[in-house]
GROMACS .gro file of C-alpha atoms in nm:
model
  498
    1UNK     CA    1  -1.822  -0.937  -2.686
    2UNK     CA    2  -1.748  -1.009  -2.324
    3UNK     CA    3  -1.437  -0.802  -2.348
    4UNK     CA    4  -1.610  -0.487  -2.500
    5UNK     CA    5  -1.902  -0.513  -2.247
    6UNK     CA    6  -1.628  -0.510  -1.957
    7UNK     CA    7  -1.455  -0.230  -2.111
    8UNK     CA    8  -1.778  -0.031  -2.143
    9UNK     CA    9  -1.870  -0.101  -1.787
   10UNK     CA   10  -1.523   0.011  -1.677
   11UNK     CA   11  -1.546   0.332  -1.887
   12UNK     CA   12  -1.904   0.397  -1.743
   13UNK     CA   13  -1.782   0.362  -1.388
   14UNK     CA   14  -1.503   0.609  -1.463
   15UNK     CA   15  -1.757   0.878  -1.508
   16UNK     CA   16  -1.872   0.867  -1.154
   17UNK     CA   17  -1.555   0.800  -0.963
   18UNK     CA   18  -1.223   1.018  -0.926
   19UNK     CA   19  -0.970   0.763  -1.032
   20UNK     CA   20  -0.604   0.731  -1.075
   21UNK     CA   21  -0.531   0.499  -1.362
   22UNK     CA   22  -0.202   0.347  -1.437
   23UNK     CA   23  -0.090   0.058  -1.667
   24UNK     CA   24   0.111  -0.264  -1.600
   25UNK     CA   25   0.209  -0.551  -1.830
   26UNK     CA   26   0.013  -0.815  -1.618
   27UNK     CA   27  -0.255  -0.849  -1.364
   28UNK     CA   28  -0.143  -0.800  -0.996
   29UNK     CA   29  -0.225  -1.176  -0.920
   30UNK     CA   30  -0.416  -1.316  -0.638
   31UNK     CA   31  -0.219  -1.077  -0.414
   32UNK     CA   32  -0.124  -1.345  -0.156
   33UNK     CA   33   0.123  -1.153   0.082
   34UNK     CA   34   0.324  -1.462   0.155
   35UNK     CA   35   0.373  -1.583  -0.204
   36UNK     CA   36   0.574  -1.482  -0.513
   37UNK     CA   37   0.518  -1.443  -0.879
   38UNK     CA   38   0.257  -1.406  -1.034
   39UNK     CA   39   0.173  -1.183  -0.724
   40UNK     CA   40   0.327  -0.845  -0.813
   41UNK     CA   41   0.551  -0.689  -0.555
   42UNK     CA   42   0.425  -0.322  -0.604
   43UNK     CA   43   0.065  -0.432  -0.550
   44UNK     CA   44   0.152  -0.647  -0.235
   45UNK     CA   45   0.298  -0.320  -0.092
   46UNK     CA   46  -0.025  -0.138  -0.182
   47UNK     CA   47  -0.249  -0.381   0.005
   48UNK     CA   48  -0.032  -0.507   0.290
   49UNK     CA   49   0.185  -0.364   0.556
   50UNK     CA   50   0.478  -0.514   0.743
   51UNK     CA   51   0.582  -0.455   1.100
   52UNK     CA   52   0.840  -0.178   0.989
   53UNK     CA   53   0.906   0.023   0.687
   54UNK     CA   54   1.229   0.084   0.489
   55UNK     CA   55   1.266   0.454   0.465
   56UNK     CA   56   1.499   0.713   0.301
   57UNK     CA   57   1.860   0.651   0.336
   58UNK     CA   58   1.800   0.306   0.479
   59UNK     CA   59   1.626   0.436   0.796
   60UNK     CA   60   1.389   0.184   0.938
   61UNK     CA   61   1.037   0.357   1.028
   62UNK     CA   62   0.739   0.241   1.233
   63UNK     CA   63   0.448   0.082   1.038
   64UNK     CA   64   0.231  -0.174   1.205
   65UNK     CA   65   0.472  -0.162   1.502
   66UNK     CA   66   0.505   0.190   1.647
   67UNK     CA   67   0.839   0.091   1.823
   68UNK     CA   68   1.058  -0.206   1.905
   69UNK     CA   69   1.326  -0.319   2.140
   70UNK     CA   70   1.635  -0.538   2.064
   71UNK     CA   71   1.801  -0.742   2.340
   72UNK     CA   72   2.165  -0.685   2.426
   73UNK     CA   73   2.263  -1.003   2.245
   74UNK     CA   74   2.070  -0.904   1.931
   75UNK     CA   75   1.861  -1.219   1.928
   76UNK     CA   76   1.527  -1.105   2.059
   77UNK     CA   77   1.302  -0.839   1.902
   78UNK     CA   78   0.999  -0.707   2.087
   79UNK     CA   79   0.761  -0.510   1.877
   80UNK     CA   80   0.485  -0.291   2.021
   81UNK     CA   81   0.159  -0.299   1.823
   82UNK     CA   82  -0.072  -0.007   1.926
   83UNK     CA   83  -0.427  -0.076   2.000
   84UNK     CA   84  -0.709   0.037   1.755
   85UNK     CA   85  -0.548  -0.075   1.425
   86UNK     CA   86  -0.770  -0.246   1.185
   87UNK     CA   87  -0.758  -0.436   0.857
   88UNK     CA   88  -0.945  -0.325   0.549
   89UNK     CA   89  -1.248  -0.530   0.648
   90UNK     CA   90  -1.271  -0.363   0.985
   91UNK     CA   91  -1.129  -0.666   1.181
   92UNK     CA   92  -0.877  -0.619   1.447
   93UNK     CA   93  -0.506  -0.597   1.370
   94UNK     CA   94  -0.305  -0.691   1.684
   95UNK     CA   95  -0.011  -0.895   1.789
   96UNK     CA   96  -0.220  -1.222   1.758
   97UNK     CA   97  -0.275  -1.139   1.391
   98UNK     CA   98   0.092  -1.098   1.340
   99UNK     CA   99   0.159  -1.422   1.502
  100UNK     CA  100  -0.092  -1.609   1.289
  101UNK     CA  101   0.092  -1.462   0.976
  102UNK     CA  102   0.424  -1.580   1.106
  103UNK     CA  103   0.308  -1.928   1.158
  104UNK     CA  104   0.184  -1.936   0.798
  105UNK     CA  105   0.502  -1.792   0.659
  106UNK     CA  106   0.718  -2.032   0.854
  107UNK     CA  107   0.496  -2.339   0.748
  108UNK     CA  108   0.628  -2.249   0.401
  109UNK     CA  109   0.982  -2.182   0.539
  110UNK     CA  110   1.164  -2.376   0.257
  111UNK     CA  111   1.006  -2.154   0.006
  112UNK     CA  112   1.141  -1.852   0.186
  113UNK     CA  113   1.471  -1.998   0.266
  114UNK     CA  114   1.642  -1.756   0.022
  115UNK     CA  115   1.594  -1.482   0.286
  116UNK     CA  116   1.861  -1.488   0.563
  117UNK     CA  117   1.614  -1.389   0.835
  118UNK     CA  118   1.383  -1.697   0.758
  119UNK     CA  119   1.673  -1.911   0.841
  120UNK     CA  120   1.754  -1.731   1.167
  121UNK     CA  121   1.397  -1.736   1.320
  122UNK     CA  122   1.397  -1.974   1.618
  123UNK     CA  123   1.058  -1.871   1.765
  124UNK     CA  124   0.789  -1.611   1.771
  125UNK     CA  125   0.473  -1.536   1.967
  126UNK     CA  126   0.227  -1.276   2.070
  127UNK     CA  127   0.305  -1.198   2.419
  128UNK     CA  128  -0.023  -1.014   2.459
  129UNK     CA  129  -0.252  -0.803   2.229
  130UNK     CA  130   0.006  -0.530   2.196
  131UNK     CA  131   0.351  -0.719   2.199
  132UNK     CA  132   0.491  -0.945   1.944
  133UNK     CA  133   0.828  -1.128   2.024
  134UNK     CA  134   1.059  -1.258   1.754
  135UNK     CA  135   1.358  -1.484   1.866
  136UNK     CA  136   1.655  -1.554   1.652
  137UNK     CA  137   1.919  -1.824   1.677
  138UNK     CA  138   2.197  -1.559   1.640
  139UNK     CA  139   2.205  -1.179   1.588
  140UNK     CA  140   2.121  -1.080   1.234
  141UNK     CA  141   2.198  -0.723   1.127
  142UNK     CA  142   1.951  -0.727   0.832
  143UNK     CA  143   1.652  -0.829   1.054
  144UNK     CA  144   1.441  -0.509   1.033
  145UNK     CA  145   1.531  -0.440   0.656
  146UNK     CA  146   1.402  -0.792   0.576
  147UNK     CA  147   1.092  -0.758   0.779
  148UNK     CA  148   1.017  -0.458   0.563
  149UNK     CA  149   1.035  -0.628   0.238
  150UNK     CA  150   0.733  -0.641   0.002
  151UNK     CA  151   0.700  -1.013   0.081
  152UNK     CA  152   0.671  -1.253   0.258
  153UNK     CA  153   0.654  -1.084   0.605
  154UNK     CA  154   0.342  -0.885   0.523
  155UNK     CA  155   0.027  -0.918   0.737
  156UNK     CA  156  -0.298  -1.063   0.607
  157UNK     CA  157  -0.616  -1.034   0.806
  158UNK     CA  158  -0.696  -1.347   0.996
  159UNK     CA  159  -1.043  -1.323   0.857
  160UNK     CA  160  -0.896  -1.374   0.494
  161UNK     CA  161  -0.714  -1.696   0.579
  162UNK     CA  162  -0.859  -1.996   0.398
  163UNK     CA  163  -0.658  -2.231   0.626
  164UNK     CA  164  -0.350  -2.195   0.849
  165UNK     CA  165  -0.130  -2.250   0.541
  166UNK     CA  166  -0.151  -1.955   0.315
  167UNK     CA  167   0.069  -2.115   0.046
  168UNK     CA  168  -0.239  -2.304  -0.051
  169UNK     CA  169  -0.437  -1.985  -0.104
  170UNK     CA  170  -0.633  -1.720   0.074
  171UNK     CA  171  -1.003  -1.616   0.087
  172UNK     CA  172  -0.935  -1.245   0.001
  173UNK     CA  173  -0.666  -1.002  -0.025
  174UNK     CA  174  -0.734  -0.801   0.292
  175UNK     CA  175  -0.439  -0.622   0.455
  176UNK     CA  176  -0.400  -0.290   0.628
  177UNK     CA  177  -0.233  -0.101   0.350
  178UNK     CA  178  -0.366   0.214   0.175
  179UNK     CA  179  -0.563   0.009  -0.088
  180UNK     CA  180  -0.787  -0.294  -0.104
  181UNK     CA  181  -0.828  -0.504  -0.422
  182UNK     CA  182  -1.189  -0.500  -0.522
  183UNK     CA  183  -1.204  -0.639  -0.869
  184UNK     CA  184  -0.989  -0.818  -1.124
  185UNK     CA  185  -1.047  -0.917  -1.486
  186UNK     CA  186  -0.777  -1.144  -1.615
  187UNK     CA  187  -0.583  -0.968  -1.905
  188UNK     CA  188  -0.788  -0.653  -1.857
  189UNK     CA  189  -0.759  -0.451  -1.539
  190UNK     CA  190  -0.744  -0.465  -1.146
  191UNK     CA  191  -0.947  -0.205  -0.951
  192UNK     CA  192  -0.834  -0.110  -0.600
  193UNK     CA  193  -1.040   0.111  -0.355
  194UNK     CA  194  -0.910   0.310  -0.062
  195UNK     CA  195  -0.887   0.122   0.261
  196UNK     CA  196  -1.137   0.296   0.488
  197UNK     CA  197  -0.937   0.209   0.800
  198UNK     CA  198  -0.591   0.318   0.663
  199UNK     CA  199  -0.415   0.504   0.935
  200UNK     CA  200  -0.196   0.728   0.704
  201UNK     CA  201  -0.300   1.024   0.499
  202UNK     CA  202  -0.558   0.926   0.237
  203UNK     CA  203  -0.514   1.036  -0.128
  204UNK     CA  204  -0.762   1.276  -0.291
  205UNK     CA  205  -0.894   1.007  -0.531
  206UNK     CA  206  -1.130   0.720  -0.485
  207UNK     CA  207  -0.996   0.439  -0.686
  208UNK     CA  208  -0.674   0.304  -0.847
  209UNK     CA  209  -0.727   0.133  -1.174
  210UNK     CA  210  -0.456  -0.073  -1.313
  211UNK     CA  211  -0.497  -0.151  -1.682
  212UNK     CA  212  -0.317  -0.450  -1.820
  213UNK     CA  213  -0.125  -0.342  -2.134
  214UNK     CA  214   0.157  -0.598  -2.210
  215UNK     CA  215   0.267  -0.405  -2.513
  216UNK     CA  216   0.508  -0.111  -2.422
  217UNK     CA  217   0.403   0.094  -2.716
  218UNK     CA  218   0.039   0.066  -2.625
  219UNK     CA  219   0.116   0.192  -2.268
  220UNK     CA  220   0.278   0.496  -2.406
  221UNK     CA  221  -0.017   0.555  -2.655
  222UNK     CA  222  -0.260   0.514  -2.358
  223UNK     CA  223  -0.072   0.783  -2.162
  224UNK     CA  224  -0.060   1.020  -2.452
  225UNK     CA  225  -0.440   0.972  -2.526
  226UNK     CA  226  -0.533   1.015  -2.151
  227UNK     CA  227  -0.638   0.657  -2.117
  228UNK     CA  228  -0.401   0.638  -1.827
  229UNK     CA  229  -0.251   0.903  -1.594
  230UNK     CA  230   0.083   0.742  -1.497
  231UNK     CA  231   0.356   0.495  -1.596
  232UNK     CA  232   0.585   0.384  -1.325
  233UNK     CA  233   0.802   0.089  -1.272
  234UNK     CA  234   1.111  -0.100  -1.384
  235UNK     CA  235   1.122  -0.142  -1.761
  236UNK     CA  236   0.763  -0.006  -1.788
  237UNK     CA  237   0.861   0.237  -2.057
  238UNK     CA  238   1.138   0.224  -2.313
  239UNK     CA  239   1.432   0.454  -2.260
  240UNK     CA  240   1.350   0.612  -2.600
  241UNK     CA  241   1.005   0.703  -2.505
  242UNK     CA  242   1.101   0.831  -2.169
  243UNK     CA  243   1.356   1.064  -2.322
  244UNK     CA  244   1.110   1.178  -2.580
  245UNK     CA  245   0.840   1.255  -2.329
  246UNK     CA  246   1.077   1.446  -2.110
  247UNK     CA  247   1.067   1.729  -2.371
  248UNK     CA  248   0.689   1.719  -2.404
  249UNK     CA  249   0.535   1.993  -2.199
  250UNK     CA  250   0.218   1.783  -2.120
  251UNK     CA  251   0.417   1.540  -1.911
  252UNK     CA  252   0.649   1.514  -1.613
  253UNK     CA  253   0.931   1.261  -1.616
  254UNK     CA  254   1.113   1.154  -1.309
  255UNK     CA  255   1.393   0.909  -1.250
  256UNK     CA  256   1.475   0.745  -0.909
  257UNK     CA  257   1.804   0.695  -0.757
  258UNK     CA  258   2.003   0.358  -0.815
  259UNK     CA  259   1.779   0.068  -0.758
  260UNK     CA  260   1.989  -0.238  -0.840
  261UNK     CA  261   2.198  -0.374  -1.129
  262UNK     CA  262   2.067  -0.510  -1.460
  263UNK     CA  263   2.294  -0.785  -1.579
  264UNK     CA  264   2.314  -1.102  -1.757
  265UNK     CA  265   2.377  -1.422  -1.573
  266UNK     CA  266   2.585  -1.683  -1.757
  267UNK     CA  267   2.529  -2.045  -1.648
  268UNK     CA  268   2.853  -2.209  -1.536
  269UNK     CA  269   2.686  -2.547  -1.438
  270UNK     CA  270   2.844  -2.856  -1.597
  271UNK     CA  271   2.570  -2.938  -1.833
  272UNK     CA  272   2.597  -2.625  -2.023
  273UNK     CA  273   2.862  -2.509  -2.283
  274UNK     CA  274   2.908  -2.193  -2.071
  275UNK     CA  275   3.057  -2.409  -1.809
  276UNK     CA  276   3.386  -2.304  -1.982
  277UNK     CA  277   3.519  -1.992  -1.817
  278UNK     CA  278   3.702  -1.892  -2.143
  279UNK     CA  279   3.371  -1.886  -2.323
  280UNK     CA  280   3.213  -1.678  -2.051
  281UNK     CA  281   3.508  -1.437  -2.055
  282UNK     CA  282   3.467  -1.404  -2.434
  283UNK     CA  283   3.100  -1.326  -2.408
  284UNK     CA  284   3.174  -1.059  -2.157
  285UNK     CA  285   3.454  -0.902  -2.338
  286UNK     CA  286   3.284  -0.920  -2.680
  287UNK     CA  287   2.972  -0.730  -2.559
  288UNK     CA  288   2.998  -0.365  -2.673
  289UNK     CA  289   2.848  -0.222  -2.362
  290UNK     CA  290   2.918   0.145  -2.450
  291UNK     CA  291   2.719   0.109  -2.766
  292UNK     CA  292   2.419  -0.035  -2.567
  293UNK     CA  293   2.460   0.247  -2.311
  294UNK     CA  294   2.447   0.523  -2.583
  295UNK     CA  295   2.218   0.355  -2.846
  296UNK     CA  296   1.952   0.169  -2.621
  297UNK     CA  297   1.983   0.308  -2.273
  298UNK     CA  298   2.049   0.661  -2.404
  299UNK     CA  299   2.311   0.727  -2.131
  300UNK     CA  300   2.005   0.772  -1.883
  301UNK     CA  301   2.176   0.520  -1.648
  302UNK     CA  302   2.517   0.464  -1.527
  303UNK     CA  303   2.728   0.180  -1.689
  304UNK     CA  304   2.793  -0.113  -1.458
  305UNK     CA  305   3.114  -0.297  -1.441
  306UNK     CA  306   3.042  -0.504  -1.118
  307UNK     CA  307   2.756  -0.673  -0.950
  308UNK     CA  308   2.669  -0.410  -0.705
  309UNK     CA  309   2.695  -0.026  -0.721
  310UNK     CA  310   3.023   0.073  -0.562
  311UNK     CA  311   2.844   0.308  -0.322
  312UNK     CA  312   2.671   0.027  -0.149
  313UNK     CA  313   2.820  -0.110   0.183
  314UNK     CA  314   3.126  -0.321   0.130
  315UNK     CA  315   3.098  -0.313  -0.255
  316UNK     CA  316   3.382  -0.063  -0.308
  317UNK     CA  317   3.685  -0.312  -0.310
  318UNK     CA  318   3.609  -0.497  -0.626
  319UNK     CA  319   3.902  -0.562  -0.861
  320UNK     CA  320   3.809  -0.452  -1.205
  321UNK     CA  321   3.989  -0.558  -1.523
  322UNK     CA  322   4.118  -0.306  -1.768
  323UNK     CA  323   3.838  -0.283  -2.040
  324UNK     CA  324   3.918  -0.418  -2.385
  325UNK     CA  325   3.796  -0.319  -2.722
  326UNK     CA  326   3.494  -0.530  -2.771
  327UNK     CA  327   3.548  -0.538  -3.154
  328UNK     CA  328   3.906  -0.669  -3.133
  329UNK     CA  329   3.822  -0.972  -2.901
  330UNK     CA  330   3.950  -1.296  -3.051
  331UNK     CA  331   3.688  -1.554  -3.170
  332UNK     CA  332   3.599  -1.852  -2.942
  333UNK     CA  333   3.792  -2.172  -3.032
  334UNK     CA  334   3.485  -2.330  -3.205
  335UNK     CA  335   3.146  -2.239  -3.318
  336UNK     CA  336   2.893  -2.259  -3.043
  337UNK     CA  337   2.515  -2.206  -3.010
  338UNK     CA  338   2.370  -2.060  -2.689
  339UNK     CA  339   2.019  -1.969  -2.566
  340UNK     CA  340   1.954  -1.626  -2.413
  341UNK     CA  341   1.618  -1.604  -2.228
  342UNK     CA  342   1.438  -1.267  -2.189
  343UNK     CA  343   1.102  -1.153  -2.085
  344UNK     CA  344   0.903  -1.111  -2.414
  345UNK     CA  345   0.711  -0.797  -2.307
  346UNK     CA  346   1.022  -0.613  -2.194
  347UNK     CA  347   1.144  -0.401  -2.488
  348UNK     CA  348   1.475  -0.308  -2.309
  349UNK     CA  349   1.570  -0.678  -2.273
  350UNK     CA  350   1.501  -0.750  -2.616
  351UNK     CA  351   1.683  -0.469  -2.761
  352UNK     CA  352   1.995  -0.550  -2.542
  353UNK     CA  353   1.952  -0.914  -2.637
  354UNK     CA  354   1.959  -0.830  -3.014
  355UNK     CA  355   2.270  -0.610  -2.970
  356UNK     CA  356   2.460  -0.887  -2.789
  357UNK     CA  357   2.342  -1.142  -3.040
  358UNK     CA  358   2.527  -0.916  -3.307
  359UNK     CA  359   2.832  -0.876  -3.102
  360UNK     CA  360   2.874  -1.251  -3.036
  361UNK     CA  361   2.833  -1.335  -3.394
  362UNK     CA  362   3.173  -1.191  -3.463
  363UNK     CA  363   3.333  -1.428  -3.211
  364UNK     CA  364   3.189  -1.773  -3.328
  365UNK     CA  365   2.901  -1.756  -3.094
  366UNK     CA  366   2.540  -1.794  -3.218
  367UNK     CA  367   2.289  -1.651  -2.982
  368UNK     CA  368   1.917  -1.792  -2.989
  369UNK     CA  369   1.695  -1.530  -2.827
  370UNK     CA  370   1.407  -1.690  -2.646
  371UNK     CA  371   1.120  -1.462  -2.551
  372UNK     CA  372   0.948  -1.598  -2.241
  373UNK     CA  373   0.633  -1.496  -2.054
  374UNK     CA  374   0.704  -1.374  -1.708
  375UNK     CA  375   0.599  -1.689  -1.502
  376UNK     CA  376   0.804  -1.923  -1.737
  377UNK     CA  377   1.098  -1.681  -1.721
  378UNK     CA  378   1.139  -1.709  -1.337
  379UNK     CA  379   1.076  -2.069  -1.352
  380UNK     CA  380   1.371  -2.107  -1.590
  381UNK     CA  381   1.586  -1.893  -1.352
  382UNK     CA  382   1.496  -2.131  -1.069
  383UNK     CA  383   1.558  -2.446  -1.260
  384UNK     CA  384   1.872  -2.331  -1.434
  385UNK     CA  385   1.723  -2.391  -1.774
  386UNK     CA  386   1.928  -2.117  -1.960
  387UNK     CA  387   2.271  -2.046  -2.088
  388UNK     CA  388   2.226  -1.685  -2.045
  389UNK     CA  389   1.932  -1.499  -1.890
  390UNK     CA  390   1.839  -1.154  -1.787
  391UNK     CA  391   1.882  -1.092  -1.411
  392UNK     CA  392   1.899  -0.794  -1.170
  393UNK     CA  393   1.985  -0.730  -0.819
  394UNK     CA  394   1.692  -0.619  -0.611
  395UNK     CA  395   1.773  -0.269  -0.509
  396UNK     CA  396   1.693  -0.134  -0.164
  397UNK     CA  397   1.690  -0.278   0.088
  398UNK     CA  398   1.798  -0.608  -0.060
  399UNK     CA  399   2.140  -0.510  -0.195
  400UNK     CA  400   2.391  -0.637  -0.114
  401UNK     CA  401   2.312  -0.832   0.207
  402UNK     CA  402   1.992  -1.017   0.125
  403UNK     CA  403   2.078  -1.067  -0.251
  404UNK     CA  404   2.401  -1.248  -0.140
  405UNK     CA  405   2.204  -1.447   0.109
  406UNK     CA  406   1.974  -1.566  -0.171
  407UNK     CA  407   2.275  -1.717  -0.351
  408UNK     CA  408   2.279  -2.011  -0.089
  409UNK     CA  409   1.953  -2.154  -0.206
  410UNK     CA  410   1.820  -2.290  -0.541
  411UNK     CA  411   1.554  -2.012  -0.561
  412UNK     CA  412   1.704  -1.781  -0.826
  413UNK     CA  413   1.936  -1.796  -1.129
  414UNK     CA  414   2.233  -1.706  -0.916
  415UNK     CA  415   2.262  -2.039  -0.727
  416UNK     CA  416   2.187  -2.248  -1.045
  417UNK     CA  417   2.477  -2.051  -1.235
  418UNK     CA  418   2.721  -2.075  -0.944
  419UNK     CA  419   2.660  -2.437  -0.820
  420UNK     CA  420   2.946  -2.600  -1.013
  421UNK     CA  421   3.210  -2.331  -0.963
  422UNK     CA  422   3.528  -2.472  -0.811
  423UNK     CA  423   3.511  -2.220  -0.522
  424UNK     CA  424   3.137  -2.245  -0.473
  425UNK     CA  425   3.190  -2.398  -0.126
  426UNK     CA  426   3.423  -2.113  -0.028
  427UNK     CA  427   3.182  -1.853  -0.157
  428UNK     CA  428   2.890  -2.009   0.039
  429UNK     CA  429   3.110  -2.026   0.349
  430UNK     CA  430   3.192  -1.661   0.323
  431UNK     CA  431   2.830  -1.570   0.262
  432UNK     CA  432   2.720  -1.761   0.574
  433UNK     CA  433   2.991  -1.578   0.767
  434UNK     CA  434   2.836  -1.251   0.649
  435UNK     CA  435   2.496  -1.361   0.754
  436UNK     CA  436   2.612  -1.464   1.105
  437UNK     CA  437   2.795  -1.150   1.219
  438UNK     CA  438   2.772  -0.791   1.285
  439UNK     CA  439   3.168  -0.751   1.324
  440UNK     CA  440   3.274  -0.497   1.068
  441UNK     CA  441   3.616  -0.658   1.017
  442UNK     CA  442   3.463  -0.999   0.942
  443UNK     CA  443   3.208  -0.846   0.722
  444UNK     CA  444   3.464  -0.659   0.516
  445UNK     CA  445   3.691  -0.969   0.482
  446UNK     CA  446   3.422  -1.185   0.353
  447UNK     CA  447   3.253  -0.929   0.137
  448UNK     CA  448   3.586  -0.863  -0.032
  449UNK     CA  449   3.631  -1.234  -0.090
  450UNK     CA  450   3.278  -1.304  -0.216
  451UNK     CA  451   3.243  -1.005  -0.449
  452UNK     CA  452   3.587  -1.057  -0.613
  453UNK     CA  453   3.538  -1.438  -0.650
  454UNK     CA  454   3.204  -1.361  -0.834
  455UNK     CA  455   3.372  -1.087  -1.041
  456UNK     CA  456   3.648  -1.328  -1.146
  457UNK     CA  457   3.415  -1.613  -1.221
  458UNK     CA  458   3.275  -1.432  -1.534
  459UNK     CA  459   2.929  -1.552  -1.428
  460UNK     CA  460   2.782  -1.194  -1.441
  461UNK     CA  461   2.780  -0.956  -1.720
  462UNK     CA  462   2.670  -0.626  -1.552
  463UNK     CA  463   2.506  -0.377  -1.798
  464UNK     CA  464   2.383  -0.084  -1.606
  465UNK     CA  465   2.283   0.052  -1.260
  466UNK     CA  466   1.907   0.076  -1.276
  467UNK     CA  467   1.673   0.356  -1.179
  468UNK     CA  468   1.299   0.348  -1.189
  469UNK     CA  469   1.122   0.579  -1.448
  470UNK     CA  470   0.788   0.755  -1.398
  471UNK     CA  471   0.592   0.964  -1.651
  472UNK     CA  472   0.275   1.123  -1.564
  473UNK     CA  473   0.019   1.361  -1.714
  474UNK     CA  474   0.080   1.709  -1.575
  475UNK     CA  475  -0.289   1.799  -1.612
  476UNK     CA  476  -0.408   1.520  -1.412
  477UNK     CA  477  -0.140   1.461  -1.136
  478UNK     CA  478  -0.006   1.739  -0.911
  479UNK     CA  479   0.235   1.544  -0.686
  480UNK     CA  480   0.433   1.214  -0.732
  481UNK     CA  481   0.727   1.070  -0.531
  482UNK     CA  482   0.932   0.744  -0.542
  483UNK     CA  483   0.952   0.527  -0.237
  484UNK     CA  484   1.275   0.401  -0.102
  485UNK     CA  485   1.227   0.054  -0.244
  486UNK     CA  486   1.232  -0.025  -0.601
  487UNK     CA  487   0.863  -0.159  -0.587
  488UNK     CA  488   0.732   0.098  -0.358
  489UNK     CA  489   0.556   0.348  -0.592
  490UNK     CA  490   0.394   0.558  -0.320
  491UNK     CA  491   0.056   0.568  -0.512
  492UNK     CA  492  -0.112   0.652  -0.181
  493UNK     CA  493   0.077   0.975  -0.171
  494UNK     CA  494  -0.016   1.090  -0.523
  495UNK     CA  495  -0.202   1.411  -0.533
  496UNK     CA  496  -0.435   1.467  -0.828
  497UNK     CA  497  -0.499   1.820  -0.958
  498UNK     CA  498  -0.828   1.971  -0.833
   0.00000   0.00000   0.00000
């Protein structure tokens, strides 16, 4: 009864407000800007701003900071914070607020250690109301790009702090982004309203409603029945439905540029059968990728044969093996049973997992498919509790620099899968060299070594280079554009039809 009452109230309120309604598989979370799952990155970008923004073609643009200076040695950044900026509750956004956030973030430094910048920060302080200074131990070429990420370097209003340590919780989700979270009903919806103090151009609608629809088919049905206006995001819609709706005159379909690589990570740690390189190689070679590209991914994305798209910096020197006929691969020496973990609400992962299961059955490998809810899925990645698990690089601006940096810490599947490789120490040494230089020759040499060492370890089974899909109701939405980051949906720039 409670569920139906809340739906009725939501529908009733829709009559009086001009809303944009989208769907997402889960709630946006508590929306703590300094923490991770279950906080959803796209929603953290909606509510919070960072000092700078990652723009088109990797250009760093002003956001909270209108300008910045970098010392000659590359170790000191001074950001100018213009006067007059406010958070969504009307409180002051100045350099002291930025300093308070950096204190909170660095209190939880270990949790953010996957990010190269976190390990470089030596000191920070507000010089006065309008100047914030960041000092590094050594020059770090990805400083501005990593400050622009959806988390953790986003700025929460000091009035919303519960304590100095935001890892223990916040009072409210108050930032300076275009939207402010007003209401959440677990498993039902999240409602955002416009930030009255937002400095950018305001959209021509009053509220953003995010309906929680875990089932992918329900999301499409909701779009077709006008229960929602837009579907956007990674794996938010099946390839089949995306292609089908692209021929429906009532909808507009859009596809972003490359935003990362979808892959399977195969665990090479000693306590897993997949520690055997021969087994990992058999898995990779027996996977009929072309069949998946055509039959499941409908050739909408480019097939991937290496960890990063070759157009990315330093990713163009990877040595690729000659492809073999997946159906003629010799069976593995003995029968083996492995677990593949996927997100249960993700239709693409499920379909690919089933295809791989069929392929591996030909080569003596039984694959158990384990559907996992999202929080447990990422816990498994961090703990290494998998033989195979879906994984992806993070797209702009993470790839390749920040993604490689994360391999040094036990924060993602990559570290756990690599930790027992014979050349792990050499890989880590080269990654550290990458993180500590701006010298092109040193960067090229070490990238070449790391990317080829990973390719030849058979830990990664790249599948496709991802793009983000969007489908929207043409009668409701006049304009939509993708952001430069995979999780920046630019909902504040959506223009509804009058």
